[in-house]
PDB file of C-alpha atoms in Angstrom:
ATOM      1  CA  MET A 357     232.528  25.261  10.906  1.00  0.00           C
ATOM      2  CA  THR A 358     231.879  24.435   7.255  1.00  0.00           C
ATOM      3  CA  GLU A 359     229.399  21.695   6.320  1.00  0.00           C
ATOM      4  CA  SER A 360     229.648  19.711   3.179  1.00  0.00           C
ATOM      5  CA  PHE A 361     226.639  18.523   0.914  1.00  0.00           C
ATOM      6  CA  ASP A 362     225.974  17.212  -2.449  1.00  0.00           C
ATOM      7  CA  VAL A 363     223.299  19.876  -3.013  1.00  0.00           C
ATOM      8  CA  VAL A 364     222.373  23.289  -1.268  1.00  0.00           C
ATOM      9  CA  VAL A 365     218.996  24.274  -2.414  1.00  0.00           C
ATOM     10  CA  VAL A 366     218.285  28.226  -2.122  1.00  0.00           C
ATOM     11  CA  GLY A 367     214.630  28.700  -1.135  1.00  0.00           C
ATOM     12  CA  ALA A 368     212.301  26.378   0.821  1.00  0.00           C
ATOM     13  CA  GLY A 369     209.061  27.259  -1.138  1.00  0.00           C
ATOM     14  CA  PRO A 370     206.896  24.412  -2.936  1.00  0.00           C
ATOM     15  CA  THR A 371     209.434  24.345  -5.640  1.00  0.00           C
ATOM     16  CA  GLY A 372     212.487  24.169  -3.416  1.00  0.00           C
ATOM     17  CA  LEU A 373     210.855  21.493  -1.372  1.00  0.00           C
ATOM     18  CA  ALA A 374     210.142  19.363  -4.419  1.00  0.00           C
ATOM     19  CA  CYS A 375     214.022  20.004  -5.353  1.00  0.00           C
ATOM     20  CA  GLY A 376     214.973  18.744  -1.941  1.00  0.00           C
ATOM     21  CA  ILE A 377     212.869  15.742  -2.109  1.00  0.00           C
ATOM     22  CA  GLU A 378     213.764  14.678  -5.418  1.00  0.00           C
ATOM     23  CA  THR A 379     217.532  14.920  -4.656  1.00  0.00           C
ATOM     24  CA  GLN A 380     217.365  13.296  -1.347  1.00  0.00           C
ATOM     25  CA  GLN A 381     215.423  10.284  -2.759  1.00  0.00           C
ATOM     26  CA  ARG A 382     218.329   9.665  -5.044  1.00  0.00           C
ATOM     27  CA  GLY A 383     220.722   9.500  -2.163  1.00  0.00           C
ATOM     28  CA  LEU A 384     222.142  13.021  -2.463  1.00  0.00           C
ATOM     29  CA  LYS A 385     223.023  14.737   0.833  1.00  0.00           C
ATOM     30  CA  THR A 386     220.824  17.993   0.494  1.00  0.00           C
ATOM     31  CA  VAL A 387     220.250  21.075   2.755  1.00  0.00           C
ATOM     32  CA  LEU A 388     217.539  23.937   1.966  1.00  0.00           C
ATOM     33  CA  VAL A 389     218.597  27.483   2.919  1.00  0.00           C
ATOM     34  CA  GLU A 390     215.506  29.819   3.453  1.00  0.00           C
ATOM     35  CA  LYS A 391     215.807  33.429   4.196  1.00  0.00           C
ATOM     36  CA  GLY A 392     212.202  33.239   5.864  1.00  0.00           C
ATOM     37  CA  CYS A 393     210.061  30.508   7.048  1.00  0.00           C
ATOM     38  CA  VAL A 394     209.014  27.267   5.077  1.00  0.00           C
ATOM     39  CA  VAL A 395     207.085  28.142   2.104  1.00  0.00           C
ATOM     40  CA  ASN A 396     207.639  31.810   3.031  1.00  0.00           C
ATOM     41  CA  SER A 397     205.684  33.257   0.143  1.00  0.00           C
ATOM     42  CA  ILE A 398     202.511  31.503   0.839  1.00  0.00           C
ATOM     43  CA  TYR A 399     202.835  32.661   4.631  1.00  0.00           C
ATOM     44  CA  HIS A 400     202.757  36.089   3.180  1.00  0.00           C
ATOM     45  CA  TYR A 401     199.704  35.759   1.038  1.00  0.00           C
ATOM     46  CA  PRO A 402     196.424  37.074   2.389  1.00  0.00           C
ATOM     47  CA  THR A 403     195.184  35.578   5.482  1.00  0.00           C
ATOM     48  CA  ASN A 404     191.938  34.481   3.936  1.00  0.00           C
ATOM     49  CA  MET A 405     193.459  33.478   0.559  1.00  0.00           C
ATOM     50  CA  THR A 406     191.775  30.631  -1.637  1.00  0.00           C
ATOM     51  CA  PHE A 407     194.064  29.163  -4.335  1.00  0.00           C
ATOM     52  CA  PHE A 408     192.654  29.158  -7.766  1.00  0.00           C
ATOM     53  CA  THR A 409     193.555  25.579  -8.367  1.00  0.00           C
ATOM     54  CA  THR A 410     192.459  21.966  -7.071  1.00  0.00           C
ATOM     55  CA  PRO A 411     194.510  20.545  -4.462  1.00  0.00           C
ATOM     56  CA  GLU A 412     196.227  17.676  -6.438  1.00  0.00           C
ATOM     57  CA  LEU A 413     198.011  20.379  -8.557  1.00  0.00           C
ATOM     58  CA  LEU A 414     199.747  21.536  -5.455  1.00  0.00           C
ATOM     59  CA  GLU A 415     201.033  18.402  -4.308  1.00  0.00           C
ATOM     60  CA  ILE A 416     204.886  17.423  -4.096  1.00  0.00           C
ATOM     61  CA  GLY A 417     206.587  14.057  -3.247  1.00  0.00           C
ATOM     62  CA  ASN A 418     203.468  12.161  -4.117  1.00  0.00           C
ATOM     63  CA  ILE A 419     201.965  13.140  -0.753  1.00  0.00           C
ATOM     64  CA  PRO A 420     198.329  13.512  -1.378  1.00  0.00           C
ATOM     65  CA  MET A 421     196.593  17.231  -0.334  1.00  0.00           C
ATOM     66  CA  THR A 422     193.302  17.303   1.151  1.00  0.00           C
ATOM     67  CA  SER A 423     190.982  20.142   1.568  1.00  0.00           C
ATOM     68  CA  LEU A 424     187.498  20.904   2.784  1.00  0.00           C
ATOM     69  CA  ASN A 425     186.310  22.485  -0.213  1.00  0.00           C
ATOM     70  CA  ASP A 426     187.049  22.280  -4.095  1.00  0.00           C
ATOM     71  CA  LYS A 427     189.967  24.530  -3.659  1.00  0.00           C
ATOM     72  CA  PRO A 428     192.405  24.687  -0.738  1.00  0.00           C
ATOM     73  CA  ASN A 429     193.147  27.626   1.225  1.00  0.00           C
ATOM     74  CA  ARG A 430     196.338  29.199   2.646  1.00  0.00           C
ATOM     75  CA  THR A 431     196.113  27.684   6.012  1.00  0.00           C
ATOM     76  CA  GLU A 432     195.699  24.243   4.424  1.00  0.00           C
ATOM     77  CA  ALA A 433     198.404  24.981   2.226  1.00  0.00           C
ATOM     78  CA  LEU A 434     200.625  25.838   5.003  1.00  0.00           C
ATOM     79  CA  LYS A 435     199.711  22.821   6.913  1.00  0.00           C
ATOM     80  CA  TYR A 436     200.425  20.573   4.042  1.00  0.00           C
ATOM     81  CA  TYR A 437     203.629  21.684   3.098  1.00  0.00           C
ATOM     82  CA  ARG A 438     204.966  21.460   6.869  1.00  0.00           C
ATOM     83  CA  ARG A 439     203.630  17.777   6.836  1.00  0.00           C
ATOM     84  CA  VAL A 440     205.441  17.249   3.724  1.00  0.00           C
ATOM     85  CA  ALA A 441     208.830  18.562   5.065  1.00  0.00           C
ATOM     86  CA  GLU A 442     208.324  16.624   8.188  1.00  0.00           C
ATOM     87  CA  HIS A 443     207.563  13.465   6.464  1.00  0.00           C
ATOM     88  CA  PHE A 444     210.573  13.591   4.121  1.00  0.00           C
ATOM     89  CA  GLN A 445     212.821  14.988   7.332  1.00  0.00           C
ATOM     90  CA  LEU A 446     214.281  17.691   4.899  1.00  0.00           C
ATOM     91  CA  GLU A 447     217.340  19.499   6.265  1.00  0.00           C
ATOM     92  CA  ILE A 448     215.915  23.049   6.127  1.00  0.00           C
ATOM     93  CA  ARG A 449     217.929  26.178   7.510  1.00  0.00           C
ATOM     94  CA  GLN A 450     215.185  28.957   8.112  1.00  0.00           C
ATOM     95  CA  TYR A 451     215.382  32.480   8.676  1.00  0.00           C
ATOM     96  CA  GLU A 452     219.017  32.176   6.828  1.00  0.00           C
ATOM     97  CA  ARG A 453     219.988  34.500   4.044  1.00  0.00           C
ATOM     98  CA  VAL A 454     222.347  33.541   1.408  1.00  0.00           C
ATOM     99  CA  ASP A 455     224.958  36.198   0.982  1.00  0.00           C
ATOM    100  CA  ARG A 456     227.301  34.915  -1.499  1.00  0.00           C
ATOM    101  CA  ILE A 457     228.195  31.889  -3.695  1.00  0.00           C
ATOM    102  CA  ALA A 458     231.772  31.152  -4.610  1.00  0.00           C
ATOM    103  CA  GLY A 459     233.937  28.410  -6.054  1.00  0.00           C
ATOM    104  CA  GLY A 460     232.634  26.419  -9.112  1.00  0.00           C
ATOM    105  CA  ASP A 461     230.821  23.302 -10.324  1.00  0.00           C
ATOM    106  CA  GLY A 462     231.668  20.144  -8.005  1.00  0.00           C
ATOM    107  CA  ALA A 463     233.201  22.717  -5.186  1.00  0.00           C
ATOM    108  CA  PHE A 464     231.168  25.411  -4.323  1.00  0.00           C
ATOM    109  CA  GLN A 465     231.120  27.650  -1.255  1.00  0.00           C
ATOM    110  CA  VAL A 466     227.882  29.108   0.043  1.00  0.00           C
ATOM    111  CA  PHE A 467     228.189  32.038   2.480  1.00  0.00           C
ATOM    112  CA  THR A 468     225.102  32.547   4.775  1.00  0.00           C
ATOM    113  CA  THR A 469     223.898  34.746   7.739  1.00  0.00           C
ATOM    114  CA  ASP A 470     221.232  33.395   9.965  1.00  0.00           C
ATOM    115  CA  ARG A 471     218.756  35.430  12.264  1.00  0.00           C
ATOM    116  CA  LEU A 472     221.157  35.868  15.039  1.00  0.00           C
ATOM    117  CA  GLU A 473     223.910  37.331  12.419  1.00  0.00           C
ATOM    118  CA  CYS A 474     225.847  34.122  12.684  1.00  0.00           C
ATOM    119  CA  ARG A 475     227.766  33.368   9.461  1.00  0.00           C
ATOM    120  CA  HIS A 476     227.875  29.959   8.119  1.00  0.00           C
ATOM    121  CA  GLU A 477     229.517  28.247   5.210  1.00  0.00           C
ATOM    122  CA  TYR A 478     228.465  25.363   3.266  1.00  0.00           C
ATOM    123  CA  GLN A 479     230.602  23.102   0.760  1.00  0.00           C
ATOM    124  CA  ALA A 480     228.457  22.201  -2.384  1.00  0.00           C
ATOM    125  CA  ARG A 481     228.959  19.983  -5.425  1.00  0.00           C
ATOM    126  CA  LYS A 482     225.737  21.354  -7.166  1.00  0.00           C
ATOM    127  CA  ILE A 483     223.484  24.497  -6.492  1.00  0.00           C
ATOM    128  CA  VAL A 484     219.644  24.765  -6.953  1.00  0.00           C
ATOM    129  CA  LEU A 485     218.199  28.444  -6.900  1.00  0.00           C
ATOM    130  CA  ALA A 486     214.663  28.291  -6.150  1.00  0.00           C
ATOM    131  CA  THR A 487     214.222  31.713  -4.969  1.00  0.00           C
ATOM    132  CA  GLY A 488     210.549  32.421  -6.266  1.00  0.00           C
ATOM    133  CA  TYR A 489     209.658  36.081  -6.914  1.00  0.00           C
ATOM    134  CA  TYR A 490     207.263  37.174  -4.006  1.00  0.00           C
ATOM    135  CA  ASP A 491     209.824  38.862  -1.886  1.00  0.00           C
ATOM    136  CA  VAL A 492     210.642  41.760  -4.408  1.00  0.00           C
ATOM    137  CA  PRO A 493     207.583  44.031  -4.949  1.00  0.00           C
ATOM    138  CA  ASN A 494     207.439  46.287  -8.186  1.00  0.00           C
ATOM    139  CA  MET A 495     207.699  49.820  -6.945  1.00  0.00           C
ATOM    140  CA  LEU A 496     205.637  53.013  -7.538  1.00  0.00           C
ATOM    141  CA  ASP A 497     208.909  55.154  -7.845  1.00  0.00           C
ATOM    142  CA  VAL A 498     206.934  58.173  -6.482  1.00  0.00           C
ATOM    143  CA  PRO A 499     207.976  60.616  -3.665  1.00  0.00           C
ATOM    144  CA  GLY A 500     206.502  59.516  -0.386  1.00  0.00           C
ATOM    145  CA  GLU A 501     206.598  55.773  -1.093  1.00  0.00           C
ATOM    146  CA  GLU A 502     208.990  55.169   1.792  1.00  0.00           C
ATOM    147  CA  LEU A 503     206.123  56.370   4.180  1.00  0.00           C
ATOM    148  CA  GLY A 504     205.010  53.549   6.791  1.00  0.00           C
ATOM    149  CA  LYS A 505     201.649  53.743   5.542  1.00  0.00           C
ATOM    150  CA  VAL A 506     202.432  52.149   2.151  1.00  0.00           C
ATOM    151  CA  ARG A 507     202.008  48.563   1.906  1.00  0.00           C
ATOM    152  CA  HIS A 508     203.220  46.340  -0.979  1.00  0.00           C
ATOM    153  CA  TYR A 509     201.374  43.168   0.371  1.00  0.00           C
ATOM    154  CA  TYR A 510     197.826  42.825   1.646  1.00  0.00           C
ATOM    155  CA  ARG A 511     197.167  40.443   4.486  1.00  0.00           C
ATOM    156  CA  GLU A 512     193.777  41.208   5.816  1.00  0.00           C
ATOM    157  CA  ALA A 513     191.086  43.980   6.141  1.00  0.00           C
ATOM    158  CA  HIS A 514     190.141  44.469   9.554  1.00  0.00           C
ATOM    159  CA  PRO A 515     192.920  47.017  10.524  1.00  0.00           C
ATOM    160  CA  TYR A 516     191.639  49.543   7.763  1.00  0.00           C
ATOM    161  CA  TYR A 517     187.918  49.757   8.827  1.00  0.00           C
ATOM    162  CA  ASN A 518     187.012  53.153   8.625  1.00  0.00           C
ATOM    163  CA  HIS A 519     189.967  54.497   6.740  1.00  0.00           C
ATOM    164  CA  ASP A 520     190.630  56.042   3.598  1.00  0.00           C
ATOM    165  CA  VAL A 521     192.342  53.190   1.559  1.00  0.00           C
ATOM    166  CA  ALA A 522     193.889  53.550  -1.900  1.00  0.00           C
ATOM    167  CA  VAL A 523     194.714  50.262  -3.977  1.00  0.00           C
ATOM    168  CA  ILE A 524     197.091  50.769  -6.921  1.00  0.00           C
ATOM    169  CA  GLY A 525     196.814  48.128  -9.518  1.00  0.00           C
ATOM    170  CA  ALA A 526     193.715  46.122 -11.193  1.00  0.00           C
ATOM    171  CA  LYS A 527     194.703  42.543 -11.130  1.00  0.00           C
ATOM    172  CA  ASN A 528     193.499  39.730  -9.148  1.00  0.00           C
ATOM    173  CA  SER A 529     195.442  40.918  -5.980  1.00  0.00           C
ATOM    174  CA  ALA A 530     194.287  44.511  -6.282  1.00  0.00           C
ATOM    175  CA  ALA A 531     190.685  43.461  -7.063  1.00  0.00           C
ATOM    176  CA  ILE A 532     190.601  41.117  -3.992  1.00  0.00           C
ATOM    177  CA  ALA A 533     192.279  43.464  -1.514  1.00  0.00           C
ATOM    178  CA  ALA A 534     189.686  46.316  -2.798  1.00  0.00           C
ATOM    179  CA  LEU A 535     186.666  44.298  -2.155  1.00  0.00           C
ATOM    180  CA  GLU A 536     187.583  42.704   1.311  1.00  0.00           C
ATOM    181  CA  LEU A 537     188.726  46.502   2.314  1.00  0.00           C
ATOM    182  CA  TRP A 538     185.302  47.742   1.214  1.00  0.00           C
ATOM    183  CA  TRP A 539     183.449  44.757   3.016  1.00  0.00           C
ATOM    184  CA  ALA A 540     185.213  45.514   6.136  1.00  0.00           C
ATOM    185  CA  GLY A 541     184.314  49.061   5.986  1.00  0.00           C
ATOM    186  CA  ALA A 542     187.272  50.882   4.438  1.00  0.00           C
ATOM    187  CA  ARG A 543     186.624  53.720   2.292  1.00  0.00           C
ATOM    188  CA  VAL A 544     188.258  52.269  -0.983  1.00  0.00           C
ATOM    189  CA  THR A 545     189.511  53.993  -4.054  1.00  0.00           C
ATOM    190  CA  LEU A 546     191.173  51.719  -7.043  1.00  0.00           C
ATOM    191  CA  ILE A 547     193.725  53.424  -9.227  1.00  0.00           C
ATOM    192  CA  HIS A 548     195.021  52.170 -12.231  1.00  0.00           C
ATOM    193  CA  ARG A 549     197.205  52.770 -15.354  1.00  0.00           C
ATOM    194  CA  GLY A 550     195.071  51.114 -17.655  1.00  0.00           C
ATOM    195  CA  PRO A 551     191.402  51.212 -19.026  1.00  0.00           C
ATOM    196  CA  GLY A 552     189.762  48.993 -16.470  1.00  0.00           C
ATOM    197  CA  ILE A 553     189.953  45.971 -14.386  1.00  0.00           C
ATOM    198  CA  SER A 554     192.202  43.225 -16.021  1.00  0.00           C
ATOM    199  CA  ASP A 555     190.743  40.601 -18.033  1.00  0.00           C
ATOM    200  CA  SER A 556     193.039  38.230 -16.265  1.00  0.00           C
ATOM    201  CA  VAL A 557     191.094  38.647 -13.102  1.00  0.00           C
ATOM    202  CA  LYS A 558     189.205  35.420 -12.062  1.00  0.00           C
ATOM    203  CA  TYR A 559     185.486  35.174 -13.561  1.00  0.00           C
ATOM    204  CA  TRP A 560     183.922  35.182 -10.060  1.00  0.00           C
ATOM    205  CA  ILE A 561     185.793  38.123  -8.883  1.00  0.00           C
ATOM    206  CA  LYS A 562     185.735  40.431 -11.928  1.00  0.00           C
ATOM    207  CA  PRO A 563     182.114  41.019 -12.224  1.00  0.00           C
ATOM    208  CA  ASN A 564     181.917  41.548  -8.394  1.00  0.00           C
ATOM    209  CA  ILE A 565     184.570  44.418  -8.472  1.00  0.00           C
ATOM    210  CA  GLU A 566     183.135  46.029 -11.624  1.00  0.00           C
ATOM    211  CA  ASN A 567     179.491  46.313 -10.085  1.00  0.00           C
ATOM    212  CA  ARG A 568     181.068  47.831  -6.636  1.00  0.00           C
ATOM    213  CA  ILE A 569     182.640  50.500  -8.940  1.00  0.00           C
ATOM    214  CA  GLN A 570     179.917  51.034 -11.120  1.00  0.00           C
ATOM    215  CA  ASN A 571     177.371  51.424  -8.064  1.00  0.00           C
ATOM    216  CA  GLY A 572     179.922  54.146  -6.670  1.00  0.00           C
ATOM    217  CA  GLU A 573     180.828  51.881  -3.564  1.00  0.00           C
ATOM    218  CA  ILE A 574     184.320  51.633  -4.561  1.00  0.00           C
ATOM    219  CA  ARG A 575     185.812  54.899  -6.312  1.00  0.00           C
ATOM    220  CA  ALA A 576     188.195  54.003  -9.142  1.00  0.00           C
ATOM    221  CA  TYR A 577     190.290  56.282 -11.217  1.00  0.00           C
ATOM    222  CA  PHE A 578     191.467  54.447 -14.521  1.00  0.00           C
ATOM    223  CA  HIS A 579     194.035  55.688 -17.079  1.00  0.00           C
ATOM    224  CA  SER A 580     195.477  57.282 -13.965  1.00  0.00           C
ATOM    225  CA  ARG A 581     198.639  56.984 -11.687  1.00  0.00           C
ATOM    226  CA  VAL A 582     199.860  58.189  -8.345  1.00  0.00           C
ATOM    227  CA  VAL A 583     202.436  60.897  -8.569  1.00  0.00           C
ATOM    228  CA  GLU A 584     203.004  61.416  -4.770  1.00  0.00           C
ATOM    229  CA  ILE A 585     202.132  59.921  -1.397  1.00  0.00           C
ATOM    230  CA  GLN A 586     201.985  62.244   1.347  1.00  0.00           C
ATOM    231  CA  PRO A 587     201.089  61.705   5.072  1.00  0.00           C
ATOM    232  CA  ASP A 588     197.436  62.284   4.823  1.00  0.00           C
ATOM    233  CA  SER A 589     196.789  62.393   1.158  1.00  0.00           C
ATOM    234  CA  ILE A 590     197.896  61.164  -2.182  1.00  0.00           C
ATOM    235  CA  ARG A 591     198.090  63.122  -5.519  1.00  0.00           C
ATOM    236  CA  VAL A 592     196.671  61.236  -8.690  1.00  0.00           C
ATOM    237  CA  ALA A 593     197.317  62.236 -12.559  1.00  0.00           C
ATOM    238  CA  THR A 594     193.969  61.583 -14.165  1.00  0.00           C
ATOM    239  CA  PRO A 595     192.672  62.099 -17.583  1.00  0.00           C
ATOM    240  CA  ASP A 596     190.916  65.121 -16.061  1.00  0.00           C
ATOM    241  CA  GLY A 597     193.795  66.481 -14.335  1.00  0.00           C
ATOM    242  CA  GLU A 598     195.541  66.051 -11.182  1.00  0.00           C
ATOM    243  CA  VAL A 599     193.355  65.231  -7.937  1.00  0.00           C
ATOM    244  CA  SER A 600     194.339  65.180  -4.440  1.00  0.00           C
ATOM    245  CA  LEU A 601     192.710  62.557  -2.257  1.00  0.00           C
ATOM    246  CA  LYS A 602     192.494  61.841   1.544  1.00  0.00           C
ATOM    247  CA  ASN A 603     194.294  58.813   2.325  1.00  0.00           C
ATOM    248  CA  ASP A 604     195.408  56.882   5.207  1.00  0.00           C
ATOM    249  CA  PHE A 605     196.943  53.846   3.778  1.00  0.00           C
ATOM    250  CA  VAL A 606     198.121  52.727   0.229  1.00  0.00           C
ATOM    251  CA  PHE A 607     198.233  49.279  -1.052  1.00  0.00           C
ATOM    252  CA  ALA A 608     200.579  49.304  -4.090  1.00  0.00           C
ATOM    253  CA  LEU A 609     199.654  46.040  -5.446  1.00  0.00           C
ATOM    254  CA  ILE A 610     201.312  46.246  -8.893  1.00  0.00           C
ATOM    255  CA  GLY A 611     203.079  42.821  -9.110  1.00  0.00           C
ATOM    256  CA  TYR A 612     206.491  41.291  -8.001  1.00  0.00           C
ATOM    257  CA  ARG A 613     209.789  40.286  -9.751  1.00  0.00           C
ATOM    258  CA  PRO A 614     212.491  37.761  -9.236  1.00  0.00           C
ATOM    259  CA  ASP A 615     215.667  38.881  -7.312  1.00  0.00           C
ATOM    260  CA  LEU A 616     217.519  39.841 -10.320  1.00  0.00           C
ATOM    261  CA  ALA A 617     220.613  41.351  -8.409  1.00  0.00           C
ATOM    262  CA  PHE A 618     220.844  38.071  -6.578  1.00  0.00           C
ATOM    263  CA  LEU A 619     220.809  36.209  -9.773  1.00  0.00           C
ATOM    264  CA  ASN A 620     223.251  38.388 -11.517  1.00  0.00           C
ATOM    265  CA  ALA A 621     225.697  38.388  -8.298  1.00  0.00           C
ATOM    266  CA  THR A 622     225.559  34.694  -8.515  1.00  0.00           C
ATOM    267  CA  GLY A 623     226.703  34.736 -12.226  1.00  0.00           C
ATOM    268  CA  ILE A 624     223.544  33.894 -14.009  1.00  0.00           C
ATOM    269  CA  ALA A 625     223.245  35.339 -17.629  1.00  0.00           C
ATOM    270  CA  LEU A 626     219.831  36.824 -18.469  1.00  0.00           C
ATOM    271  CA  GLU A 627     218.307  37.293 -21.769  1.00  0.00           C
ATOM    272  CA  PRO A 628     218.505  41.221 -22.327  1.00  0.00           C
ATOM    273  CA  ASP A 629     214.743  41.544 -23.573  1.00  0.00           C
ATOM    274  CA  THR A 630     213.012  39.264 -21.266  1.00  0.00           C
ATOM    275  CA  LEU A 631     215.503  38.887 -18.453  1.00  0.00           C
ATOM    276  CA  ARG A 632     214.943  35.097 -18.449  1.00  0.00           C
ATOM    277  CA  PRO A 633     218.137  33.244 -17.018  1.00  0.00           C
ATOM    278  CA  ARG A 634     219.701  31.336 -19.842  1.00  0.00           C
ATOM    279  CA  THR A 635     219.316  27.667 -18.901  1.00  0.00           C
ATOM    280  CA  ASN A 636     219.360  24.372 -20.730  1.00  0.00           C
ATOM    281  CA  PRO A 637     215.630  23.516 -21.220  1.00  0.00           C
ATOM    282  CA  GLU A 638     216.421  19.617 -20.590  1.00  0.00           C
ATOM    283  CA  THR A 639     218.198  20.060 -17.378  1.00  0.00           C
ATOM    284  CA  LEU A 640     217.606  23.691 -16.295  1.00  0.00           C
ATOM    285  CA  GLU A 641     221.387  24.096 -15.662  1.00  0.00           C
ATOM    286  CA  SER A 642     222.279  27.861 -15.918  1.00  0.00           C
ATOM    287  CA  ASP A 643     225.329  29.206 -17.977  1.00  0.00           C
ATOM    288  CA  ARG A 644     227.057  28.690 -14.569  1.00  0.00           C
ATOM    289  CA  ALA A 645     227.928  25.236 -14.763  1.00  0.00           C
ATOM    290  CA  GLY A 646     226.678  23.273 -11.710  1.00  0.00           C
ATOM    291  CA  VAL A 647     223.818  25.976 -10.923  1.00  0.00           C
ATOM    292  CA  TYR A 648     220.204  24.877 -11.679  1.00  0.00           C
ATOM    293  CA  LEU A 649     217.241  27.147 -11.557  1.00  0.00           C
ATOM    294  CA  ALA A 650     213.754  25.967 -10.455  1.00  0.00           C
ATOM    295  CA  GLY A 651     210.402  27.718 -10.227  1.00  0.00           C
ATOM    296  CA  VAL A 652     209.109  31.110 -11.286  1.00  0.00           C
ATOM    297  CA  ILE A 653     212.723  32.448 -11.847  1.00  0.00           C
ATOM    298  CA  VAL A 654     213.242  30.305 -15.064  1.00  0.00           C
ATOM    299  CA  ALA A 655     210.663  32.660 -16.557  1.00  0.00           C
ATOM    300  CA  GLY A 656     212.337  35.791 -15.952  1.00  0.00           C
ATOM    301  CA  MET A 657     209.907  38.674 -15.844  1.00  0.00           C
ATOM    302  CA  HIS A 658     207.281  36.461 -17.150  1.00  0.00           C
ATOM    303  CA  THR A 659     206.015  35.430 -13.950  1.00  0.00           C
ATOM    304  CA  ASN A 660     202.629  34.591 -14.967  1.00  0.00           C
ATOM    305  CA  GLU A 661     204.140  31.346 -16.879  1.00  0.00           C
ATOM    306  CA  ILE A 662     205.112  29.474 -14.084  1.00  0.00           C
ATOM    307  CA  PHE A 663     203.212  28.552 -10.684  1.00  0.00           C
ATOM    308  CA  ILE A 664     203.267  26.018  -8.211  1.00  0.00           C
ATOM    309  CA  GLU A 665     201.395  23.638 -10.521  1.00  0.00           C
ATOM    310  CA  ASN A 666     204.392  23.346 -13.072  1.00  0.00           C
ATOM    311  CA  GLY A 667     207.208  24.764 -11.129  1.00  0.00           C
ATOM    312  CA  ARG A 668     206.898  21.745  -8.786  1.00  0.00           C
ATOM    313  CA  LEU A 669     207.747  19.613 -11.490  1.00  0.00           C
ATOM    314  CA  HIS A 670     211.255  21.240 -11.880  1.00  0.00           C
ATOM    315  CA  GLY A 671     212.515  19.209  -8.840  1.00  0.00           C
ATOM    316  CA  ARG A 672     212.428  15.746 -10.760  1.00  0.00           C
ATOM    317  CA  LEU A 673     214.122  17.165 -14.040  1.00  0.00           C
ATOM    318  CA  ILE A 674     216.777  18.737 -11.898  1.00  0.00           C
ATOM    319  CA  ALA A 675     217.280  15.805  -9.752  1.00  0.00           C
ATOM    320  CA  GLU A 676     217.746  13.459 -12.458  1.00  0.00           C
ATOM    321  CA  ALA A 677     220.283  15.741 -14.149  1.00  0.00           C
ATOM    322  CA  ILE A 678     222.497  15.987 -10.931  1.00  0.00           C
ATOM    323  CA  ALA A 679     222.215  12.613 -10.193  1.00  0.00           C
ATOM    324  CA  SER A 680     223.416  11.501 -13.862  1.00  0.00           C
ATOM    325  CA  LYS A 681     226.672  13.554 -12.887  1.00  0.00           C
ATOM    326  CA  LEU A 682     227.261  12.752  -9.188  1.00  0.00           C
ATOM    327  CA  LEU A 683     226.085   9.149  -9.039  1.00  0.00           C
TER     328      LEU A 683
END
């Protein structure tokens, strides 16, 4: 069975929800298709994570967000975005993967597969891609990275008590993970290609992790890289030569990237140097007519330029552009 919509939004993160709200409020029949759960990226954040921003900067749809503290945590954000989706009665197809987008402006065909492996087809006049970047981790590209002990996401520290754990990276995610793992009783080694903890690490975290390293409570290898992961150890190239470290688990927290393969398959042209998709800055319409981009994917590999705080504003811009053509 084929269903018809004015707009299909691919992705139901905060930016995708904002796009769905804005198009729906303009009378456009809209469906959101999400390969995971609603705000899937936030769901996969560390369990005890606190945002680095204030509640009002995470708000969408003019629905106030409340928090017990100055900065909301993951649980509060999940509750808020569920409440927003329910308030606006958004049509969201969760656990449904977009396989292919065919057709052209005004007459797109979106082919999907749901969690039961059932296939669906949607007709759409316009497409909005709000797929984020958190689903595609950067890889170490070393032997052994496929082992089950390797993690590219950090959730919580308790399961790693009394284990030898390596954290790869030195930005916020890596610093927070290293600290929490150490607090939970893991033996933590931090490994990073650069000279030290990144200057971008939040001001209340950076001195904490640096003090733990200075005191020898967390071992650190800088100007170093993992060259092989083995079942019970890792090999690390350091300025003083290669070392072999006892190891039970590896957290490769070296960042994430947009799903460039999906963008290419959708016919989105990318700038060769930055991998930024080519978009009209006034409407965020891509080179493929009728396909609009929202959120962090607009920035290509420069994922530190767009966050929920400014990506959520793309919804109104795109909705106004689409409405001006369809209504």
